[in-house]
Tab-separated table of C-alpha atoms in Angstrom:
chain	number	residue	atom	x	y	z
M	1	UNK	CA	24.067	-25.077	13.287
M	2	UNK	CA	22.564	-23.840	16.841
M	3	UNK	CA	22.798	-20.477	18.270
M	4	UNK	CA	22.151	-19.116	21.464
M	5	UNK	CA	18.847	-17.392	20.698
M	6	UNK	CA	18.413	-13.998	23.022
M	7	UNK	CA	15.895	-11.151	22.594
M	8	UNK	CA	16.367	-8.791	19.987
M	9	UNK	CA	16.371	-6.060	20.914
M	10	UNK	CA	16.456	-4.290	24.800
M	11	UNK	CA	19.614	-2.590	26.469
M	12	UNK	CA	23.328	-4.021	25.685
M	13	UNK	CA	24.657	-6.694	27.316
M	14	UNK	CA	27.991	-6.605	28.573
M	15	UNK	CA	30.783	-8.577	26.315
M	16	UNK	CA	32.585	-10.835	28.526
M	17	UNK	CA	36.161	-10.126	29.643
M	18	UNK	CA	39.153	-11.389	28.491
M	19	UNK	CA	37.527	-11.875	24.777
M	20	UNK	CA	39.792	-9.311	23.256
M	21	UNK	CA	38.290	-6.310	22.165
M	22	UNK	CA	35.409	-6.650	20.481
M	23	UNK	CA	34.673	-5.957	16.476
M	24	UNK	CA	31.989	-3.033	15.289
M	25	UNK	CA	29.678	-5.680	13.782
M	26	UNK	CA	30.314	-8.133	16.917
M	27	UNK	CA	29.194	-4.856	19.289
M	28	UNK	CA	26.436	-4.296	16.915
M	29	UNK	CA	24.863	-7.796	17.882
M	30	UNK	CA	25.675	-7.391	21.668
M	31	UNK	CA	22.939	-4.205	21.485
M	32	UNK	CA	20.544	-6.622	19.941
M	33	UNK	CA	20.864	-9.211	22.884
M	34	UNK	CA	23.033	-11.492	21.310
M	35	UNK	CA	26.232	-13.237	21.608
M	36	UNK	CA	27.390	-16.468	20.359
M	37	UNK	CA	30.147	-16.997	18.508
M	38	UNK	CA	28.911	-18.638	15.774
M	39	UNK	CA	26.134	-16.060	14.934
M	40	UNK	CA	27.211	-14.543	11.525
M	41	UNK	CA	28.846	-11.321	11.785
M	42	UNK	CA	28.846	-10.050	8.015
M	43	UNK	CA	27.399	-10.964	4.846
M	44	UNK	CA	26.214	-13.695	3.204
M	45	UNK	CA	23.024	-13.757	5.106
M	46	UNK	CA	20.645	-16.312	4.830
M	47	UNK	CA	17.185	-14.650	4.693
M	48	UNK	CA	13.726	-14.968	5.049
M	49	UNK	CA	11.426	-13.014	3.371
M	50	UNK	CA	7.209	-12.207	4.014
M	51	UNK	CA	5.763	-10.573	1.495
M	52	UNK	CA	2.595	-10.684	-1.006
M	53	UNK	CA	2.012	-8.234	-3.762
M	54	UNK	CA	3.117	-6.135	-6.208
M	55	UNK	CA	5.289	-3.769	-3.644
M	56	UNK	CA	6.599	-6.835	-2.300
M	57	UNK	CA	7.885	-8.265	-5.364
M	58	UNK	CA	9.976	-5.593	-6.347
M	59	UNK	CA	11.783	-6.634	-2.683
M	60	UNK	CA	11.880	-10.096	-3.322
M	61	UNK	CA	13.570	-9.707	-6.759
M	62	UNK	CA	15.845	-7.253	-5.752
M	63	UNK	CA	16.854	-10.106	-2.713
M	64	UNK	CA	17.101	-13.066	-5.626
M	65	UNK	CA	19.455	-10.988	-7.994
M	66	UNK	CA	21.938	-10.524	-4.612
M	67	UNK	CA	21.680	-13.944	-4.142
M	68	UNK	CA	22.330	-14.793	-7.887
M	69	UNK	CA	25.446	-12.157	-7.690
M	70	UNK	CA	28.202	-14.210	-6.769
M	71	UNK	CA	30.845	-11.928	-6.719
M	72	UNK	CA	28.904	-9.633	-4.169
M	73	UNK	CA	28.027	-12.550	-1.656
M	74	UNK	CA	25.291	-10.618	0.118
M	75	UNK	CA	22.621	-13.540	0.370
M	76	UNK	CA	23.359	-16.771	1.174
M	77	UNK	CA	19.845	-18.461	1.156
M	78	UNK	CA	16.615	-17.134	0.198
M	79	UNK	CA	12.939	-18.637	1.278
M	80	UNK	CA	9.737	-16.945	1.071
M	81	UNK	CA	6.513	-17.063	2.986
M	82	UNK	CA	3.800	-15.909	1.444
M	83	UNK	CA	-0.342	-15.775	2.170
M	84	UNK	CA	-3.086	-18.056	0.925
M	85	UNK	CA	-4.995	-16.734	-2.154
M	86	UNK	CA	-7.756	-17.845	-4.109
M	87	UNK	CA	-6.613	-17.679	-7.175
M	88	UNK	CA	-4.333	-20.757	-8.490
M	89	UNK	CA	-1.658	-19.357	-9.681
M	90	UNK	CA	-1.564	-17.243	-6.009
M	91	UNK	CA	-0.003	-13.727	-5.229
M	92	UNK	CA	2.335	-11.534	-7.127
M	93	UNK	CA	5.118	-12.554	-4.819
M	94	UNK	CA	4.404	-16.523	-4.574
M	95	UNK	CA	4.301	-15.996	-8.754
M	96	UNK	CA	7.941	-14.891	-8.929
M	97	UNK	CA	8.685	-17.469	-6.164
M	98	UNK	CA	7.400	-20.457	-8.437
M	99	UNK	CA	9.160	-18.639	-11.458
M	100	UNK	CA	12.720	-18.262	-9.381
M	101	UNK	CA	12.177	-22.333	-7.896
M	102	UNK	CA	12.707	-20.393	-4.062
M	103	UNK	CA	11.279	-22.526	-1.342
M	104	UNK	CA	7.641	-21.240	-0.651
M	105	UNK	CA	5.741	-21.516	3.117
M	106	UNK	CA	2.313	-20.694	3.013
M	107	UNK	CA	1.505	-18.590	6.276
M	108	UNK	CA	1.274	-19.651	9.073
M	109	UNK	CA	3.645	-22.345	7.713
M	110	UNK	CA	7.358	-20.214	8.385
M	111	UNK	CA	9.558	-23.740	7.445
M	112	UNK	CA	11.807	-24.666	10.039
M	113	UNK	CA	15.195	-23.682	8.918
M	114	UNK	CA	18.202	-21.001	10.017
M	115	UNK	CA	18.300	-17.643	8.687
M	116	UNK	CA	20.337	-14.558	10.045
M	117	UNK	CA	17.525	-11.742	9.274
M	118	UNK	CA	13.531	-11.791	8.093
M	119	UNK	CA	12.474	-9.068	5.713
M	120	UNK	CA	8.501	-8.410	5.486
M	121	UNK	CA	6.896	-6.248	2.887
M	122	UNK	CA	3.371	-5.848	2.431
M	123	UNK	CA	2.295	-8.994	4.621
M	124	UNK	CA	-0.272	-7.835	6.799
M	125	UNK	CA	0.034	-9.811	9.488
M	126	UNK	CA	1.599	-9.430	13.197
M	127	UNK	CA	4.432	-11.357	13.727
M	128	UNK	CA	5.117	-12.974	17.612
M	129	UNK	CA	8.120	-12.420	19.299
M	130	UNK	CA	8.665	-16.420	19.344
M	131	UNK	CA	8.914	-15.913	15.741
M	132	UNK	CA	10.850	-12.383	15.617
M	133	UNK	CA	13.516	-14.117	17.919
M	134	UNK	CA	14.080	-16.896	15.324
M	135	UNK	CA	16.458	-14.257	13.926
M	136	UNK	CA	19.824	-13.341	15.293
M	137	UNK	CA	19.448	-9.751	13.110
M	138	UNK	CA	15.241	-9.284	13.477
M	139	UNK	CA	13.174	-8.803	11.103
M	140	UNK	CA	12.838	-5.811	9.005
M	141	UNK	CA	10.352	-3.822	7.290
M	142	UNK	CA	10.096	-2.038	4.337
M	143	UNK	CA	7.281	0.233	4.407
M	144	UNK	CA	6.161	2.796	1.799
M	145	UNK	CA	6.118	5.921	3.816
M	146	UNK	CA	8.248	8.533	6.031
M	147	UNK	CA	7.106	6.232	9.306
M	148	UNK	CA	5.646	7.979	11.540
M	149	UNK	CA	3.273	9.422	9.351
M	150	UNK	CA	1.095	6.557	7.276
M	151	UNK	CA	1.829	3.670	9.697
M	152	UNK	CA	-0.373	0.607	8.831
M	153	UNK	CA	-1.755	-1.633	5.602
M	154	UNK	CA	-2.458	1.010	2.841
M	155	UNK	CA	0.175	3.910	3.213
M	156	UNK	CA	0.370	4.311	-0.149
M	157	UNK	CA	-3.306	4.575	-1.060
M	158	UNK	CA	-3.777	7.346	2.429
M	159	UNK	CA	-0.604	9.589	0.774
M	160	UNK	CA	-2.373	9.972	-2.571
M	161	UNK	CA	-5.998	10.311	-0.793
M	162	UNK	CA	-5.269	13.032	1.137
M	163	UNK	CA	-2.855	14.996	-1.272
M	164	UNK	CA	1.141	14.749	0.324
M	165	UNK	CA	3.367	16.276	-1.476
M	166	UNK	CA	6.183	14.183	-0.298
M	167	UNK	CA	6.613	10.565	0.484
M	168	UNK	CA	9.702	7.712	1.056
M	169	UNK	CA	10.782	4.523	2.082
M	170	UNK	CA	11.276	3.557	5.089
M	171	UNK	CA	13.307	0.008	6.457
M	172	UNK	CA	12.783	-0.311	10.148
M	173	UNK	CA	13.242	-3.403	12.050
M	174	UNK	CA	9.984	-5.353	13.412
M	175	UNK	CA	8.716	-5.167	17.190
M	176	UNK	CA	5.738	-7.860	17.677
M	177	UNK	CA	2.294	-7.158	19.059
M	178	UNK	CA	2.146	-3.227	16.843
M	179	UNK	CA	2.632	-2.170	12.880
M	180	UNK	CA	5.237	0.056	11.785
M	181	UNK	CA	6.365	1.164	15.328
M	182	UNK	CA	10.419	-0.274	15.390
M	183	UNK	CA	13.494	1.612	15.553
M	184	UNK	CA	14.305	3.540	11.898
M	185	UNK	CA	17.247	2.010	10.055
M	186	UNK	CA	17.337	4.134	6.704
M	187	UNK	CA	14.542	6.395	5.351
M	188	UNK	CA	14.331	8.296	2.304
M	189	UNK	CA	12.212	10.879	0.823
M	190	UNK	CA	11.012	11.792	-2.607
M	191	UNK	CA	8.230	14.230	-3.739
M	192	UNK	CA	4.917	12.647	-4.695
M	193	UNK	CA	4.566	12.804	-8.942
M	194	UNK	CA	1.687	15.387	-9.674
M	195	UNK	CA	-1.737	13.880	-10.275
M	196	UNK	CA	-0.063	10.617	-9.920
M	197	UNK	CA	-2.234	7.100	-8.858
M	198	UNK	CA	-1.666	4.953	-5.868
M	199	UNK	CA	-0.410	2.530	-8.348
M	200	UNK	CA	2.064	4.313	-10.285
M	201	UNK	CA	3.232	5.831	-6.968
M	202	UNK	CA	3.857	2.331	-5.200
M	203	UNK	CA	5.734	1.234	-8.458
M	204	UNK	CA	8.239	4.316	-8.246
M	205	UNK	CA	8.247	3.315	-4.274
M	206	UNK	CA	9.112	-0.438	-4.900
M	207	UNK	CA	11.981	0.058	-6.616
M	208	UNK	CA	13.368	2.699	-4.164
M	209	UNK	CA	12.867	0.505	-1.582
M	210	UNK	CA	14.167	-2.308	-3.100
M	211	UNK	CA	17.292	-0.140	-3.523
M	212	UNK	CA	16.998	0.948	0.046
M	213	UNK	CA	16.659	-3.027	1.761
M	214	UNK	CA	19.947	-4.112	-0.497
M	215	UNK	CA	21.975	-1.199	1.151
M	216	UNK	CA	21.107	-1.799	4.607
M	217	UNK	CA	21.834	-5.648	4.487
M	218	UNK	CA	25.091	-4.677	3.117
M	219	UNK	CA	26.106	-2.997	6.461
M	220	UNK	CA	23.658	-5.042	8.332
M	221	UNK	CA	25.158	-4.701	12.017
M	222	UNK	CA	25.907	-1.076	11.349
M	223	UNK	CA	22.729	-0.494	10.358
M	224	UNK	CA	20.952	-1.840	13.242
M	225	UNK	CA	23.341	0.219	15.550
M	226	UNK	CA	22.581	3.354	14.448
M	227	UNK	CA	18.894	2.920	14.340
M	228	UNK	CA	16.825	5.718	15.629
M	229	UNK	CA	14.055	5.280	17.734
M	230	UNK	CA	10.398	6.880	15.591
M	231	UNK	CA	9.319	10.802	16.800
M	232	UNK	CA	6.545	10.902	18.884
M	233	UNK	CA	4.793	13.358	16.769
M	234	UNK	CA	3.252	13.483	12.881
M	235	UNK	CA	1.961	9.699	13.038
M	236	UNK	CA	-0.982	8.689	11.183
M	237	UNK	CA	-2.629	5.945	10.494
M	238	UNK	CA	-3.355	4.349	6.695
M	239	UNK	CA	-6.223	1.960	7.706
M	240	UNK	CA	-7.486	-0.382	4.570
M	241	UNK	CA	-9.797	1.063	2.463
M	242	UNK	CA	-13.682	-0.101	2.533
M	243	UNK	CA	-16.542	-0.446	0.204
M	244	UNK	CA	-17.571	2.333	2.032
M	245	UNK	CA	-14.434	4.477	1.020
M	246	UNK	CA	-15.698	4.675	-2.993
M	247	UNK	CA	-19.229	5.935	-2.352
M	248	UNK	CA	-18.725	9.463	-3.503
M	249	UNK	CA	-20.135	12.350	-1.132
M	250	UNK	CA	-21.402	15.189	-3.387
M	251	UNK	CA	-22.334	17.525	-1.000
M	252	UNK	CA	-19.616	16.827	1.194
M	253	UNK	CA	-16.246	16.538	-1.319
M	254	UNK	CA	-15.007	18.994	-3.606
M	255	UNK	CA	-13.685	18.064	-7.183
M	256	UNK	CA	-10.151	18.214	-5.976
M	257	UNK	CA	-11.176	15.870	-2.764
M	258	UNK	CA	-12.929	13.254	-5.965
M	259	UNK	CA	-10.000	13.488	-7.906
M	260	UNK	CA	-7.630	12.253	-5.503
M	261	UNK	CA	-10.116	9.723	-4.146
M	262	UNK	CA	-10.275	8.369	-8.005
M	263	UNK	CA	-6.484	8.115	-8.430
M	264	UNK	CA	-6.246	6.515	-4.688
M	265	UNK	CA	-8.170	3.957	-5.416
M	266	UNK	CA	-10.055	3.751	-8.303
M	267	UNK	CA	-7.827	0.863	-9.985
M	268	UNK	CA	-8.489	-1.634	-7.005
M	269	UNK	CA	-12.564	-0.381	-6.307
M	270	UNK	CA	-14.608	2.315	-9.099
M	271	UNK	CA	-16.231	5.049	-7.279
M	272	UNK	CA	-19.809	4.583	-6.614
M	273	UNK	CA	-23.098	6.609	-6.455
M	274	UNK	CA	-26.830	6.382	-7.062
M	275	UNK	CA	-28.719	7.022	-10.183
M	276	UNK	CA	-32.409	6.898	-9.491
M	277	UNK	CA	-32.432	3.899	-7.001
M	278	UNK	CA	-29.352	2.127	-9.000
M	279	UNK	CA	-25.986	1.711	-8.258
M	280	UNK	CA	-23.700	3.417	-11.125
M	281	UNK	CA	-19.814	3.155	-10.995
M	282	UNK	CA	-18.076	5.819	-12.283
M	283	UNK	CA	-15.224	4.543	-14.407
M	284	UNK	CA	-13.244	7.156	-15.989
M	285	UNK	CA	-12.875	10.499	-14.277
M	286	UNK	CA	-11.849	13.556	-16.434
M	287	UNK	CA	-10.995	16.775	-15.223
M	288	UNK	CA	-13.418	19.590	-17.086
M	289	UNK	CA	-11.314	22.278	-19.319
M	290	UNK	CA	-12.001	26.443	-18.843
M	291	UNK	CA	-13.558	26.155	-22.263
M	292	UNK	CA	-16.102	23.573	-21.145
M	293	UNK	CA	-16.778	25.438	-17.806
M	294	UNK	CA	-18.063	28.019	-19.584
M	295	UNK	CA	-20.828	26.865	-21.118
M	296	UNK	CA	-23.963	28.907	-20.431
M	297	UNK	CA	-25.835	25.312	-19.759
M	298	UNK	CA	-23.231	25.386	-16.901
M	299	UNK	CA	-23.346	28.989	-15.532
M	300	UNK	CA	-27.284	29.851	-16.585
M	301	UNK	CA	-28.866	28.000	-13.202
M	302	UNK	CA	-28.755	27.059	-9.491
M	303	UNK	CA	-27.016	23.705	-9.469
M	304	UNK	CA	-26.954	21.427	-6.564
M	305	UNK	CA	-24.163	18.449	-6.094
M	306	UNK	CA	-24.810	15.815	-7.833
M	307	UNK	CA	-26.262	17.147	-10.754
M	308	UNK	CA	-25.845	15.804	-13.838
M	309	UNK	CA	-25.470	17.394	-17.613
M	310	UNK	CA	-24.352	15.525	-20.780
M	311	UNK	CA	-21.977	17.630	-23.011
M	312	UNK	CA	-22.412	16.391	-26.164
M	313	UNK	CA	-19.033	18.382	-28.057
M	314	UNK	CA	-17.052	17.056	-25.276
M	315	UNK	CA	-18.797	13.210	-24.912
M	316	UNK	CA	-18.462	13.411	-20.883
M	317	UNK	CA	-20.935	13.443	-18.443
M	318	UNK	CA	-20.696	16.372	-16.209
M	319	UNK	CA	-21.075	15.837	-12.495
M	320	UNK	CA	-21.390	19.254	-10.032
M	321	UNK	CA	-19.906	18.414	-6.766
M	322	UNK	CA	-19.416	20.473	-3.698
M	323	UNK	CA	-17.547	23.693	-5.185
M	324	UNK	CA	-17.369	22.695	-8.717
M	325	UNK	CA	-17.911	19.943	-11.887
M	326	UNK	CA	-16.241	16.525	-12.471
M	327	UNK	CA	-16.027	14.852	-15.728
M	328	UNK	CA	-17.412	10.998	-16.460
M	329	UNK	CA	-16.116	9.465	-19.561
M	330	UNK	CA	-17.491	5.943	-19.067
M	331	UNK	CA	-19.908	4.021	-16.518
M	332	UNK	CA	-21.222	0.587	-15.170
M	333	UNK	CA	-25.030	0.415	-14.855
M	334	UNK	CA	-25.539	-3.514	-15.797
M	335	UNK	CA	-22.721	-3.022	-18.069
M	336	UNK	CA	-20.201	-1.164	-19.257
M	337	UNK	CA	-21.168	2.101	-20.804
M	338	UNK	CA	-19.920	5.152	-22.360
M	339	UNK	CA	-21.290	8.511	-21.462
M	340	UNK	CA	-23.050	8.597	-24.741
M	341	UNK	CA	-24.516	5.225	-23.925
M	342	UNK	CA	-25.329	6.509	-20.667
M	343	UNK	CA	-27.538	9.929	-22.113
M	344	UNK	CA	-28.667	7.894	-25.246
M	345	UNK	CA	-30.228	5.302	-23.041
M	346	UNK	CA	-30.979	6.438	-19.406
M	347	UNK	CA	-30.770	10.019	-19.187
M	348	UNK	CA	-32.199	11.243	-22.794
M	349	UNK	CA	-35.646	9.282	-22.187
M	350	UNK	CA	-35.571	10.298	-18.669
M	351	UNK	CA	-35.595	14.316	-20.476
M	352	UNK	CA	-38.252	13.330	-22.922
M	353	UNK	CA	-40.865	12.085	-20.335
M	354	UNK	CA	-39.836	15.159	-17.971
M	355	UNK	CA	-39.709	17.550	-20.386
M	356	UNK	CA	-40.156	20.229	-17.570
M	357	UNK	CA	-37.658	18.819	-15.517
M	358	UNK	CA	-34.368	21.075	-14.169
M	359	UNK	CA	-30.863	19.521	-14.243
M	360	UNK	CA	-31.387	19.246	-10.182
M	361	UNK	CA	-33.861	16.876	-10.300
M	362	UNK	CA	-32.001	14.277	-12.282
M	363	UNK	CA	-29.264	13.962	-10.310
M	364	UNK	CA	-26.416	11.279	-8.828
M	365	UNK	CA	-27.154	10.501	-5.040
M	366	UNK	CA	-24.875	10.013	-2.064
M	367	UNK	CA	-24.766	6.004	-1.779
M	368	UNK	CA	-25.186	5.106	1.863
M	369	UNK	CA	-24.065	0.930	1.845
M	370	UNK	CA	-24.659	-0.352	5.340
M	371	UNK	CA	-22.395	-0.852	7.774
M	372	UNK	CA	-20.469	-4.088	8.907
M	373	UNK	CA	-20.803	-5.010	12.521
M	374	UNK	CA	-16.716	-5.255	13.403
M	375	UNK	CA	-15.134	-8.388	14.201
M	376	UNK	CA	-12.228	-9.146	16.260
M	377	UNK	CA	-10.226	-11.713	15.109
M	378	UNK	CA	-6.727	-12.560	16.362
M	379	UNK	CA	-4.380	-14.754	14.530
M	380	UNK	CA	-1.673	-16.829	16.953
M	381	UNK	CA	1.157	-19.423	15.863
């Protein structure tokens, strides 16, 4: 089938007269720059979807069950275009793929066929307008955040790093050439779970989203005519996180400012410091109870960050940071330790041949890794 492609999006065009009077969904398309007859005015849409991890997934399955629903008829066809990966069996999203036998593209590779609307989640990669206009409906987003605030590739990771209270979903449609800057087509909120991790956030996010994408394709036309354009004010930007991001600051980062840091992104890269010219991870962050706190070994002398006491009833390895102490249940220094290992072998002979030594003086350092000249790379089609 061949339709007239048009630009999608830009001011209405004018239905021509003597047509009859046009439908809702048929005035919906003329505001996106198109009209041809034989463009699809409701459901079953024929889709394709971008995507590559674990967020993405929870998208791509919700898609595949619509399209397995036959009594709904919401998706007619279903392909998927996915990134390379080095490992064989490839990303979360090409797994379920090859599990659900959809037709995979590997980027740039977008296959050649007709689909009504695109639907990108977690891709990471700007899409051209030659491409965006392969779609009578656009392309839409679904983005983990209350766009504008946390535009760009780790929202998730920037709401739990700097301690939001609330968070959402967001589906928005795609505009090439800039991330997460397109007209809003449904948003939701929900507060952020306390103490919660990046990871256990974005699964709670996945599935509202997921939710979210299924009821906007459902009233697809309607949707896109009632999009509202992004405020001006409260965006931010959720840049990906660098090597550079783990190194802990003691001086600079209170326990609270650690603790989120940790549950940002401690699953994906372990916090880092420097023990005596070596490169420790810190593995297992505990918060330290009142009763712990209290120690005199604690309260008896001038601390500065970084210092570093074993408490033996308790098995952690107490950290001081800028305004108070941190608690390290495990390590990797060569290998994985516990913070037993850690005093029975490093710092307990470090004690015995500075037997005069203050807590200061053994202490974990600010690691300083050096910094990556930037690159600019562009991608085209």
């Amino acid at each position: 089938m061949r339709v007239l492609v048009r630009r999608c999006w830009g001011p209405p065009l004018a239905h021509g007269a003597g047509r009859g009077r046009p439908s809702p969904q048929w005035r919906a398309l003329a505001r996106l720059g198109w009209e041809d007859s034989r463009v699809r005015e409701k459901p079953p849409w024929r889709v394709l979807f971008f995507g590559t991890d674990q967020f993405a997934r929870e998208a791509l399955r919700a898609l595949h069950a619509a399209r397995e629903n036959q009594e709904e008829e919401l998706i007619d066809k279903l392909e998927v275009v996915t990134l390379p990966s080095l490992s064989p069996r490839g990303l979360p999203v090409k797994q379920y793929a090859v599990q659900s036998q959809l037709p995979i593209y590997e980027w740039p590779d977008v296959g050649s066929g007709e689909y009504d609307v695109g639907v990108v989640a977690s891709f990471g990669r700007l899409l051209s307008e030659a491409l965006i206009l392969k779609f009578p409906y656009g392309i839409l987003n679904v983005h983990p955040s209350c766009l504008p605030r946390w535009r760009g590739p780790a929202p998730v990771i920037h709401t739990v790093l700097h301690g939001d209270t609330v968070t959402g979903v967001t589906i928005m449609q795609i505009r090439p050439k800039r991330f997460d800057v397109g007209p809003i087509l449904k948003q939701e909120t929900i507060p952020v779970p306390p103490k919660s991790t990046a990871k256990e956030l974005e699964a709670v996010l996945s599935r509202l989203g997921a939710n979210m994408l299924i009821s906007v394709l459902k009233n697809l036309p309607e949707s896109l005519s009632n999009g509202r354009q992004q405020p001006t004010e409260g965006a931010t930007y959720a840049p990906k996180i660098s090597a550079g991001t783990s190194c802990v600051k003691w001086e600079e980062q209170t326990s609270e400012q650690i603790f989120r840091l940790y549950r940002a992104i401690g699953n994906i890269i372990p916090l880092q410091t420097l023990w005596m010219g070596n490169t420790i991870k810190l593995l297992d962050l505990v918060e330290v109870n009142s009763s712990v706190l209290a120690d005199p070994k604690l309260t008896g002398q001038a601390l500065i960050p970084g210092s570093l006491i074993y408490h033996k009833q308790s098995q952690i390895l107490l950290v001081y940071c800028k305004d108070s102490w941190i608690g390290v249940r495990s390590v990797m220094l060569k290998k994985r330790l516990t913070a037993t290992d850690f005093y029975n072998g490093y710092l307990h002979p470090w004690y015995q041949k500075n037997s005069q030594a203050q807590p200061s003086q053994c202490r974990f350092q600010t690691l300083r890794l050096p910094t990556k000249k930037k690159q600019n790379k562009t991608v085209t089609m």
